[in-house]
CSV table of C-alpha atoms in Angstrom, one decimal:
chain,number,residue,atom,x,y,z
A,28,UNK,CA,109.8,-102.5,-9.6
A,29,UNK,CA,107.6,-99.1,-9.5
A,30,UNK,CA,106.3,-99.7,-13.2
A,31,UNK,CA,105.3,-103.0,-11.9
A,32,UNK,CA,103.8,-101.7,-8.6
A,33,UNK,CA,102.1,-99.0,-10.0
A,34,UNK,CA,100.2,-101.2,-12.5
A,35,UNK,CA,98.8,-103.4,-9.8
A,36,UNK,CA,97.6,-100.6,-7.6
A,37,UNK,CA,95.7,-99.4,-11.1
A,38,UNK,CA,94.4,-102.7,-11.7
A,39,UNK,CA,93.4,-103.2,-8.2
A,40,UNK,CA,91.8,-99.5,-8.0
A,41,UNK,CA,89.7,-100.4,-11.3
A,42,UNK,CA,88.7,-103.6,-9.9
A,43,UNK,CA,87.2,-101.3,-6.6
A,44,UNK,CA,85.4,-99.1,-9.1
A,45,UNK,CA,83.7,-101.7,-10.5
A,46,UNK,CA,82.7,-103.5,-7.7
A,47,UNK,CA,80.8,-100.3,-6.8
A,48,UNK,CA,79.0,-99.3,-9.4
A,49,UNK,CA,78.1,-103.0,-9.1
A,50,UNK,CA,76.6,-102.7,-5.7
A,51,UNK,CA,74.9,-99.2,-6.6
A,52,UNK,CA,73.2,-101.0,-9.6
A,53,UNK,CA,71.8,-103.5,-7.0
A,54,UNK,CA,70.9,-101.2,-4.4
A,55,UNK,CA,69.0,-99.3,-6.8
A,56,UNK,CA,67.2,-102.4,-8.4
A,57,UNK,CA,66.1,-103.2,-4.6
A,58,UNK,CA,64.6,-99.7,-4.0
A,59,UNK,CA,62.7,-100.0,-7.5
A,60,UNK,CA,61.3,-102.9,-6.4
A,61,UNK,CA,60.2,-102.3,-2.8
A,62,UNK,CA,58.4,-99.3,-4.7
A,63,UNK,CA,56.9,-101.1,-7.4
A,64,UNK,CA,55.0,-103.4,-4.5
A,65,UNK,CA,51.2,-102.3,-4.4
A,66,UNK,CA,50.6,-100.5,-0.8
A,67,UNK,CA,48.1,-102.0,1.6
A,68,UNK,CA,44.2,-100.5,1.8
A,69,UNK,CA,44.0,-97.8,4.0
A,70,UNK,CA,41.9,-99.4,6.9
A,71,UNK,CA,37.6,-98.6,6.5
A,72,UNK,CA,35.8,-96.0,8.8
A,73,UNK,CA,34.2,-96.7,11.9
A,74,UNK,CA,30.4,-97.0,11.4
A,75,UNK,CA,28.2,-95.7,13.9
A,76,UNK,CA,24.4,-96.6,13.8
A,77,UNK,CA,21.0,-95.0,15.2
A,78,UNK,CA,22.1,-91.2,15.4
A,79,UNK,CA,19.5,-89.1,14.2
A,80,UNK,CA,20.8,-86.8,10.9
A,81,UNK,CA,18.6,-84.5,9.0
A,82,UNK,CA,18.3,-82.3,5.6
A,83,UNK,CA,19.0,-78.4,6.1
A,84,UNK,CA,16.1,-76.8,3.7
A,85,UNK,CA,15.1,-73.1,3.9
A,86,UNK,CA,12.3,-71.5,6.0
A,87,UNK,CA,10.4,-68.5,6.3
A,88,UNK,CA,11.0,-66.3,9.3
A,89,UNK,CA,10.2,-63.1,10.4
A,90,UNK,CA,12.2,-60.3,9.6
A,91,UNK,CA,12.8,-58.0,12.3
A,92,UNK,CA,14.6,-54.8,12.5
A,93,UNK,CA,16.0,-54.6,16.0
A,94,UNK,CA,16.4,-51.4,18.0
A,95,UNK,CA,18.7,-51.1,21.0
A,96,UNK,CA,18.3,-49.0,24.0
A,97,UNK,CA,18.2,-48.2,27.8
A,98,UNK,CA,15.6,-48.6,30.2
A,99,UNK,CA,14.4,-46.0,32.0
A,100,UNK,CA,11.5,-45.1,34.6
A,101,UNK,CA,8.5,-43.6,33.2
A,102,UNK,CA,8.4,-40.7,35.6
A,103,UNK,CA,11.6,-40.3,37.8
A,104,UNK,CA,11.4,-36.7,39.9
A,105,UNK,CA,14.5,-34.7,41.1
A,106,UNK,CA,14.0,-33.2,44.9
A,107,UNK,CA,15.5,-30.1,45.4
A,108,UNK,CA,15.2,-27.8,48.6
A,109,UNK,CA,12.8,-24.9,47.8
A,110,UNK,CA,14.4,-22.2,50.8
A,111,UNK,CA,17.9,-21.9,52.4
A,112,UNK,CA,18.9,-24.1,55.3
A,113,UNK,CA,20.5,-26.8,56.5
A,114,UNK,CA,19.6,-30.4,56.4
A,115,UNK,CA,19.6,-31.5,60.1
A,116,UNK,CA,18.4,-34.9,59.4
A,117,UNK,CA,18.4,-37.9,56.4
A,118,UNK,CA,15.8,-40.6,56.5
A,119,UNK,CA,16.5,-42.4,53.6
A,120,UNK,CA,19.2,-43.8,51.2
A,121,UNK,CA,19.8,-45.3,47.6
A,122,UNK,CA,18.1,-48.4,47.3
A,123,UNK,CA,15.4,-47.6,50.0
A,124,UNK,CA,11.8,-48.0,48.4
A,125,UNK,CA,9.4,-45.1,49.7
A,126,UNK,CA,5.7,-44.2,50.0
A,127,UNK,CA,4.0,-41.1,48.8
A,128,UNK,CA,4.0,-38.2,51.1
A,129,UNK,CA,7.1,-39.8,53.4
A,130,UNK,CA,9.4,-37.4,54.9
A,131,UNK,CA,12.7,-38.4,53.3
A,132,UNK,CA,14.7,-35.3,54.7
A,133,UNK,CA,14.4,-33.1,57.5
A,134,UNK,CA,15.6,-29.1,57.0
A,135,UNK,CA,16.9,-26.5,60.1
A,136,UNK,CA,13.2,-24.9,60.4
A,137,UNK,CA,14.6,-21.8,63.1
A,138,UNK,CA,13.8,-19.1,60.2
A,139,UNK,CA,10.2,-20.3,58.9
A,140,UNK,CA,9.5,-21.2,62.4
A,141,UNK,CA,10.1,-17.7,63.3
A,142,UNK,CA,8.6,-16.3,60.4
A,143,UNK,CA,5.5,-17.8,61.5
A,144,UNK,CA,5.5,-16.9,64.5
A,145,UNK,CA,5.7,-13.0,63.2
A,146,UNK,CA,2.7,-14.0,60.9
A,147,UNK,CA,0.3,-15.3,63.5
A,148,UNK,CA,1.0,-12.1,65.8
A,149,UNK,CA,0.2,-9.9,63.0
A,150,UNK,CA,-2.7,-11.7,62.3
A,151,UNK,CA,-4.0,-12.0,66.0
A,152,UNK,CA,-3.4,-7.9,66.1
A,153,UNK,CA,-5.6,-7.8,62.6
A,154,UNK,CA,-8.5,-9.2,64.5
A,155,UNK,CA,-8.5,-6.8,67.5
A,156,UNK,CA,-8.3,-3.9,65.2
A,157,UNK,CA,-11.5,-5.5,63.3
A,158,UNK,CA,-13.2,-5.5,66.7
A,159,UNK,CA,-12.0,-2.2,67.4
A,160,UNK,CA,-13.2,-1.2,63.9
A,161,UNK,CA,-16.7,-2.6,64.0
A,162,UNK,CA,-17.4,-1.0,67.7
A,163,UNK,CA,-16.7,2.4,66.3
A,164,UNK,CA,-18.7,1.7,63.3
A,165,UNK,CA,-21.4,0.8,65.3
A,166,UNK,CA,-21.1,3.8,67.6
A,167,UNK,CA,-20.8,6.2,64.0
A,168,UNK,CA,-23.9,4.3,62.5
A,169,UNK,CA,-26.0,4.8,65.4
A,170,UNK,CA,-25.1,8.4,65.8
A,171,UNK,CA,-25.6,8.9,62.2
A,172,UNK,CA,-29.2,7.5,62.4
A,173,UNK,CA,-29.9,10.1,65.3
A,174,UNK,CA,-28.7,13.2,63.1
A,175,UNK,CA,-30.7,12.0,60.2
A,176,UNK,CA,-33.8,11.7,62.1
A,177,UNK,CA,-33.0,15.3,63.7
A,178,UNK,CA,-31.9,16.8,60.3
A,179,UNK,CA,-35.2,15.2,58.8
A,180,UNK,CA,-37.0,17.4,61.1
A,181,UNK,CA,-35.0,20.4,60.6
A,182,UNK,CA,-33.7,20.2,64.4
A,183,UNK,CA,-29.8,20.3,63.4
A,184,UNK,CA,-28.1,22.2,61.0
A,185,UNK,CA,-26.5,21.0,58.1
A,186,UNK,CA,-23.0,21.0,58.7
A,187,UNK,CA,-23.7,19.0,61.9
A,188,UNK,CA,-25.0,16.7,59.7
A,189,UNK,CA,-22.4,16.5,57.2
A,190,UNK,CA,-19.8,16.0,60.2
A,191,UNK,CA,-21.2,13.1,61.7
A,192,UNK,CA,-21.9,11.3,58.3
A,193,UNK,CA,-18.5,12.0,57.3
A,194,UNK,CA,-17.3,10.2,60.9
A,195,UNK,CA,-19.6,7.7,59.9
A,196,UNK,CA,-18.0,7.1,57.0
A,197,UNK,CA,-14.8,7.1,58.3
A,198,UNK,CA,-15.2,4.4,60.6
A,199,UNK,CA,-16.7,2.3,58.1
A,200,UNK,CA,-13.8,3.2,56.1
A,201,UNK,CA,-11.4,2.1,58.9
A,202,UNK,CA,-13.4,-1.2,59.2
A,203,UNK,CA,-12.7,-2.0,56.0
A,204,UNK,CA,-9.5,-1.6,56.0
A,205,UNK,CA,-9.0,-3.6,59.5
A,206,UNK,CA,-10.5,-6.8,57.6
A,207,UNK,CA,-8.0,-6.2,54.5
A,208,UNK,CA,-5.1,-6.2,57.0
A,209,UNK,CA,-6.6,-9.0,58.3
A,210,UNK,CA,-6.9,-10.9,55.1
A,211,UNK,CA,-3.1,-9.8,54.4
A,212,UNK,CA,-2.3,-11.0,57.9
A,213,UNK,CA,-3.6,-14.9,57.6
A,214,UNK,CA,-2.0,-14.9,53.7
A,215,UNK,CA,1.1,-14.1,55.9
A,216,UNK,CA,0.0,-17.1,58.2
A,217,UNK,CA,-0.6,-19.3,54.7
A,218,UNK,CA,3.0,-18.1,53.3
A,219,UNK,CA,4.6,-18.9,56.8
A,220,UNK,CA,3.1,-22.7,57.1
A,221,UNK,CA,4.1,-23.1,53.5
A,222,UNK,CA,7.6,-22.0,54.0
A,223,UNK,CA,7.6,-24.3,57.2
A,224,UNK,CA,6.2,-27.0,54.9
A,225,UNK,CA,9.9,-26.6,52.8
A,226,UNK,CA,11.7,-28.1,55.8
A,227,UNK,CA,10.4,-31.3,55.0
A,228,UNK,CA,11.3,-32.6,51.8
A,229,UNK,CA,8.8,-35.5,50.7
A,230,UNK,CA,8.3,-38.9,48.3
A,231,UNK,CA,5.9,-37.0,45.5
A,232,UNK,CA,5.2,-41.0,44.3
A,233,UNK,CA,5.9,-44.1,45.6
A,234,UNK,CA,9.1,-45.1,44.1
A,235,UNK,CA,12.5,-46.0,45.0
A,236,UNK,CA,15.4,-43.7,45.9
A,237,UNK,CA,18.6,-44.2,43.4
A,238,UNK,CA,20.6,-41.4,44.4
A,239,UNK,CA,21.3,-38.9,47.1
A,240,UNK,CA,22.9,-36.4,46.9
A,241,UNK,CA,23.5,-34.3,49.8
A,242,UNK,CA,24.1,-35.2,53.6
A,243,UNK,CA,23.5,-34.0,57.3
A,244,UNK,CA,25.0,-30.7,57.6
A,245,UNK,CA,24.7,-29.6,53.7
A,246,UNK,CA,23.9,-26.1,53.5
A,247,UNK,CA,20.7,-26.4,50.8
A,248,UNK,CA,19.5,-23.8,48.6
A,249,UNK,CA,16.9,-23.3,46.3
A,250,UNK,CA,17.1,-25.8,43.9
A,251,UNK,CA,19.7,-27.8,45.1
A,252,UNK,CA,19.1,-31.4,44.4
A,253,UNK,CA,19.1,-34.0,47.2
A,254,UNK,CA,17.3,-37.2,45.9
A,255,UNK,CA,16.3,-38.5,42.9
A,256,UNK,CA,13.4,-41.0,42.8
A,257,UNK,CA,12.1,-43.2,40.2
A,258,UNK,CA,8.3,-45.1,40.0
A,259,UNK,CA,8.8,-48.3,40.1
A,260,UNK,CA,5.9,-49.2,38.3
A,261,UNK,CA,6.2,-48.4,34.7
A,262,UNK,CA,8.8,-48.4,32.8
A,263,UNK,CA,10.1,-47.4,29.1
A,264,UNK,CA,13.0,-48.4,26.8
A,265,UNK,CA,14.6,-45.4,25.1
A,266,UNK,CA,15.7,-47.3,21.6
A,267,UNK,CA,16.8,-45.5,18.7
A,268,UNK,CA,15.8,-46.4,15.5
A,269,UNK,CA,17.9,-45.6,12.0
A,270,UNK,CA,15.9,-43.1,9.9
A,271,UNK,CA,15.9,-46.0,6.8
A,272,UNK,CA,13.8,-48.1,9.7
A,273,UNK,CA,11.6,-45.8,11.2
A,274,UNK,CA,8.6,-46.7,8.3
A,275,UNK,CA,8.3,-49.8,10.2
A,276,UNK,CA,7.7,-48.3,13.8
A,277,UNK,CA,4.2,-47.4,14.3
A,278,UNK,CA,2.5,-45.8,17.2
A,279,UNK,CA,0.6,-47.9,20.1
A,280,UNK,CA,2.1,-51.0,18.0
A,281,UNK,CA,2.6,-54.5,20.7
A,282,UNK,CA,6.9,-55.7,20.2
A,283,UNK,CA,8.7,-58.1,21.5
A,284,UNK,CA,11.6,-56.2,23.9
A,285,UNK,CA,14.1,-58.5,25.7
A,286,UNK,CA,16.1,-57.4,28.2
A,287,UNK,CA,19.0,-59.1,28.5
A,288,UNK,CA,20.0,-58.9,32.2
A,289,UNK,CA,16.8,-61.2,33.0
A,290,UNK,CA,17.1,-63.7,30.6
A,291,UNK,CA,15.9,-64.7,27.7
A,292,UNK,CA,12.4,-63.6,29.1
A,293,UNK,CA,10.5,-61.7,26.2
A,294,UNK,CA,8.6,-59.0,27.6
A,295,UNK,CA,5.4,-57.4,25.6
A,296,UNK,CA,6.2,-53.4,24.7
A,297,UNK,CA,4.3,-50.6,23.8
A,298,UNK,CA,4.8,-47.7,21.5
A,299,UNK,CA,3.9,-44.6,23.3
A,300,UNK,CA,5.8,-42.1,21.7
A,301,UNK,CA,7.9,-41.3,18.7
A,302,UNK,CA,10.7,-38.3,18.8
A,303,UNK,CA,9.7,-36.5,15.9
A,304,UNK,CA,13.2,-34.7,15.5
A,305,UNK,CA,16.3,-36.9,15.0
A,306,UNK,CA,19.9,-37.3,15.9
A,307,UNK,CA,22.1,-35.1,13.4
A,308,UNK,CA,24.7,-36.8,14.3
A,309,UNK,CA,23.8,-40.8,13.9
A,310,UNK,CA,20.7,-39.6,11.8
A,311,UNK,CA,18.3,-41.8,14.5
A,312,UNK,CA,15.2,-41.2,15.9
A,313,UNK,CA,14.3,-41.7,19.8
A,314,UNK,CA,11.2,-44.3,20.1
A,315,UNK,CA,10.2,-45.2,24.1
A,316,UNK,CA,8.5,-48.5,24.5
A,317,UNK,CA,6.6,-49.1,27.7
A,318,UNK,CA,7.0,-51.8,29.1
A,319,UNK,CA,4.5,-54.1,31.9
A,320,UNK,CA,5.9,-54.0,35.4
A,321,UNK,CA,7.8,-56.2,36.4
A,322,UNK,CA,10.2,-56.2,40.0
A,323,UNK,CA,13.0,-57.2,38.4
A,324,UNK,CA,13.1,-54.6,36.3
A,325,UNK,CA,15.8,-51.1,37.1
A,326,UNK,CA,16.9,-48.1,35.2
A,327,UNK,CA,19.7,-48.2,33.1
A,328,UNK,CA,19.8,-51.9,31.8
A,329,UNK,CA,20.1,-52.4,28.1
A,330,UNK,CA,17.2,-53.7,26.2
A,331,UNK,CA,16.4,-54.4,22.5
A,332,UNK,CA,13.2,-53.9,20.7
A,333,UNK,CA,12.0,-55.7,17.6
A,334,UNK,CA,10.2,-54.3,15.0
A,335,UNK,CA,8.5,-56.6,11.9
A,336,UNK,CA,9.6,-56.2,8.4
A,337,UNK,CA,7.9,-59.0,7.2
A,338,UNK,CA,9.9,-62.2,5.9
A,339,UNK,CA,12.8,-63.9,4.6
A,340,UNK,CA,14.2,-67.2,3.7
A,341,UNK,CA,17.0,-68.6,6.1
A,342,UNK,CA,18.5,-71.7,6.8
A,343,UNK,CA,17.3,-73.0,10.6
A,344,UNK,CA,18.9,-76.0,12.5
A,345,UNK,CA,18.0,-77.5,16.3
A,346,UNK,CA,20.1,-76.1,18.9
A,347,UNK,CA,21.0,-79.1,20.0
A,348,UNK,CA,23.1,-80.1,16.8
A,349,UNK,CA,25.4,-77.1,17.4
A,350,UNK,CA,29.0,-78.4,19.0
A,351,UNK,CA,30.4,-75.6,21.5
A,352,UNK,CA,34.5,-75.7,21.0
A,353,UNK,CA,35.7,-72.6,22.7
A,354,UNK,CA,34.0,-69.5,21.5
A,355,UNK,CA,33.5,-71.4,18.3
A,356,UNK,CA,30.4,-73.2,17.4
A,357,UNK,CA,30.0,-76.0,14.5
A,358,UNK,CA,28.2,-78.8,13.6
A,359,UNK,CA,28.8,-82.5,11.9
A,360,UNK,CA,28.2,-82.3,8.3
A,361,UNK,CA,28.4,-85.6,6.3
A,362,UNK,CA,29.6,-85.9,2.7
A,363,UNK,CA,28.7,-88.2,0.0
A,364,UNK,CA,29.8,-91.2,1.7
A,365,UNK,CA,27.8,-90.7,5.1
A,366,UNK,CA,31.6,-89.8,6.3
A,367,UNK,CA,31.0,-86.6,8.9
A,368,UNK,CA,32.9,-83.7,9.9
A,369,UNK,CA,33.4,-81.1,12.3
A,370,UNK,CA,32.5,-77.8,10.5
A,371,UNK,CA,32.9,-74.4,11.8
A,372,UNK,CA,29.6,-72.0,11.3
A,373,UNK,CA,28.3,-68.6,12.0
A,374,UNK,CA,25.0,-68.2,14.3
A,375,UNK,CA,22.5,-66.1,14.3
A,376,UNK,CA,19.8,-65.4,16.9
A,377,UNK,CA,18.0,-67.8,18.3
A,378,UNK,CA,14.2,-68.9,18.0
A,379,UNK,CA,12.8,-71.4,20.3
A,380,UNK,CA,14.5,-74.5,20.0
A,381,UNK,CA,16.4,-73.4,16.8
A,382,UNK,CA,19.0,-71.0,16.0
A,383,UNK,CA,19.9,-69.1,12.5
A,384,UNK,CA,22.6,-70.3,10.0
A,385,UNK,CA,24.3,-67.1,8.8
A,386,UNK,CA,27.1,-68.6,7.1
A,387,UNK,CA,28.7,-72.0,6.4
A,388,UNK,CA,26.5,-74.2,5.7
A,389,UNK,CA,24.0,-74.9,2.6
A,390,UNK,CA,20.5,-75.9,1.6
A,391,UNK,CA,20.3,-79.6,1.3
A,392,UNK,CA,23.3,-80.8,3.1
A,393,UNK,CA,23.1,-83.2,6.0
A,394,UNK,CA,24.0,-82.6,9.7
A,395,UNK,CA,23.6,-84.7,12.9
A,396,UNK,CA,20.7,-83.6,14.6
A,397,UNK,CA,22.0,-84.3,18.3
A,398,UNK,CA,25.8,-85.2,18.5
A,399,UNK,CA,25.1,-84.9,22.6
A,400,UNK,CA,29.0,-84.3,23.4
A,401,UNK,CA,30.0,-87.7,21.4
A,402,UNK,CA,33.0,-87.5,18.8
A,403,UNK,CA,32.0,-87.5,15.0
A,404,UNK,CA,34.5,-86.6,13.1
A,405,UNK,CA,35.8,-89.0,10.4
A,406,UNK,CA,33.1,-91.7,11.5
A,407,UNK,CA,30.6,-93.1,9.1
A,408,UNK,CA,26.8,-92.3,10.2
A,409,UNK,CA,24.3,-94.7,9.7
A,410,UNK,CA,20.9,-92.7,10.3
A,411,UNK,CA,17.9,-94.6,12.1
């Protein structure tokens, strides 16, 4: 009974192998065929019509070596106190604009005040001597006269002659030196008004103040600062140029400076002066523009100046074609096939209504001129 058992569960397991491979076999067969059947066309692009493309070709433009700088007031003054005292009053602040000779602080004026005082005294005591001085000169010259005529005539002797000369010349001697104390005296009257004048510290230009630097109270000495004023009405950039660069810089020469916190504005510069000693360090040379007046202007902003080189050839497309993603900028470039793409580029500066290619595209190729905000990519473009 087991022989005959086991030789049915054999024949039965042999029958299960073979039913298997049987069903493998077809399932293969199935996938070969399924694979063997010819895929369906991918589906066509979408066309669009009447969008304006162009040809990128080279161009001429100017070559410019660009020098970057600060802006600062042609003449800007530092007022400092010129005597010892303390300011009792402040008439002005930053920001305030101010007129020439304006009293922008007010110092204590006790001392000079006094001091002048002294000097006018001295000087009103110089002129009564000078009167005192001339009425005995006048009494010594008259009496002189007199002894001459009498020693003419041989009616005095000679050494009552030689005493009242010698009185006469001593007054006149005392005369003069009454109206040299008196000139000292009214120098000491000039000195005393001057030093008064150094209570009042004043606008040397009209201007604008940017800083102060001392208050009310502030014990001020001899050149101490206090303000510091700027003209308002011309102004220079401070650029420097790379020693390699400075053969294109020339002196009184008209560029093109742009400032960037107004705008876009170009404003018309002036070379006025050249540093002839440069920078050890960065191996640059200092080169002030001047620049038109112009309210918006201030010290400190950051400017750029451009200097001509001549030409070279670069590749120039509208601004409008360029497609702002982020901080990345790129335009629709189509292929062969009028098919277009989203392509990723590197910008230069701009000039007018175009802007620079630096990198990523070529001569020749074809971009959409306008894309306006509309999505390109993968769409076929047909031009108008």
């Amino acid at each position: 009974m087991n022989l005959i058992s086991t030789a049915k569960q054999r024949k039965r397991m042999k029958l299960a192998s073979v039913v298997t491979a049987g069903l493998l076999l077809l399932a293969l067969a199935t996938m070969v065929g399924c694979s063997s059947e010819r895929e369906p066309a991918s589906a066509a692009p979408e066309t669009v019509s009447n969008v304006s493309v162009l040809s990128v070709q080279p161009a001429n433009v100017p070559d410019l070596v660009e020098a970057v700088g600060t802006l600062r007031a042609a003449q800007t003054s530092q007022l400092a106190g010129q005597m010892m005292a303390n300011i009792v009053e402040i008439r002005v602040h930053e920001g305030d604009r101010i007129q020439r000779g304006q009293v922008l602080a007010v110092l204590d004026e006790a001392q000079p005040r006094a001091a002048l005082d002294r000097a006018t005294a001295a000087d009103l005591a110089s002129q009564q001597g000078i009167t005192a001085a001339d009425s005995d000169l006048a009494l010594a010259e008259a009496t002189f006269k007199r002894y001459q005529t009498l020693y003419e005539k041989k009616s005095v002797s000679p050494q009552e002659f030689d005493e009242v000369k010698a009185r006469y010349q001593a007054a006149e001697a005392r005369r003069d030196m009454a109206r040299a104390g008196q000139a000292q005296a009214k120098a000491g009257v000039q000195q005393a008004h001057t030093a008064l004048g150094y209570t009042r510290i004043l606008a040397p230009f009209d201007g604008l103040v940017t800083e102060k630097k001392a208050d009310v109270g502030a014990l001020v000495s001899p050149g101490m600062p206090i303000f510091t004023v700027e003209d308002l009405h011309r102004y220079r950039l401070e650029a420097t140029v790379n020693e390699t660069d400075l053969r294109y810089v020339r002196m009184g020469e008209q560029v093109p400076v742009i400032i960037d916190a107004v705008g876009d504005r170009e404003l018309k510069g002036r070379v006025v002066e050249i540093v002839p000693a440069a920078d050890a360090a960065s191996r640059s040379f200092l080169v002030k523009i001047e620049i038109p007046s112009d309210p918006v202007l201030r010290s400190g902003l950051f400017g750029r100046a451009q200097f001509s080189r001549g030409e070279r050839s670069s590749l120039l497309i509208p601004r409008t074609a360029v497609v702002e993603r982020g901080q990345l900028q790129g335009i629709y470039v189509l292929d062969q096939n009028k098919i277009a793409s989203l392509r990723y580029i590197t910008l230069g500066k701009p000039s007018g209504a175009q802007v620079e290619v630096l990198a990523g595209l070529q001569a020749g190729e074809m971009l959409i001129a306008d894309p306006g905000g509309r999505e390109f990519s993968g769409k076929k473009i047909e031009s108008h």
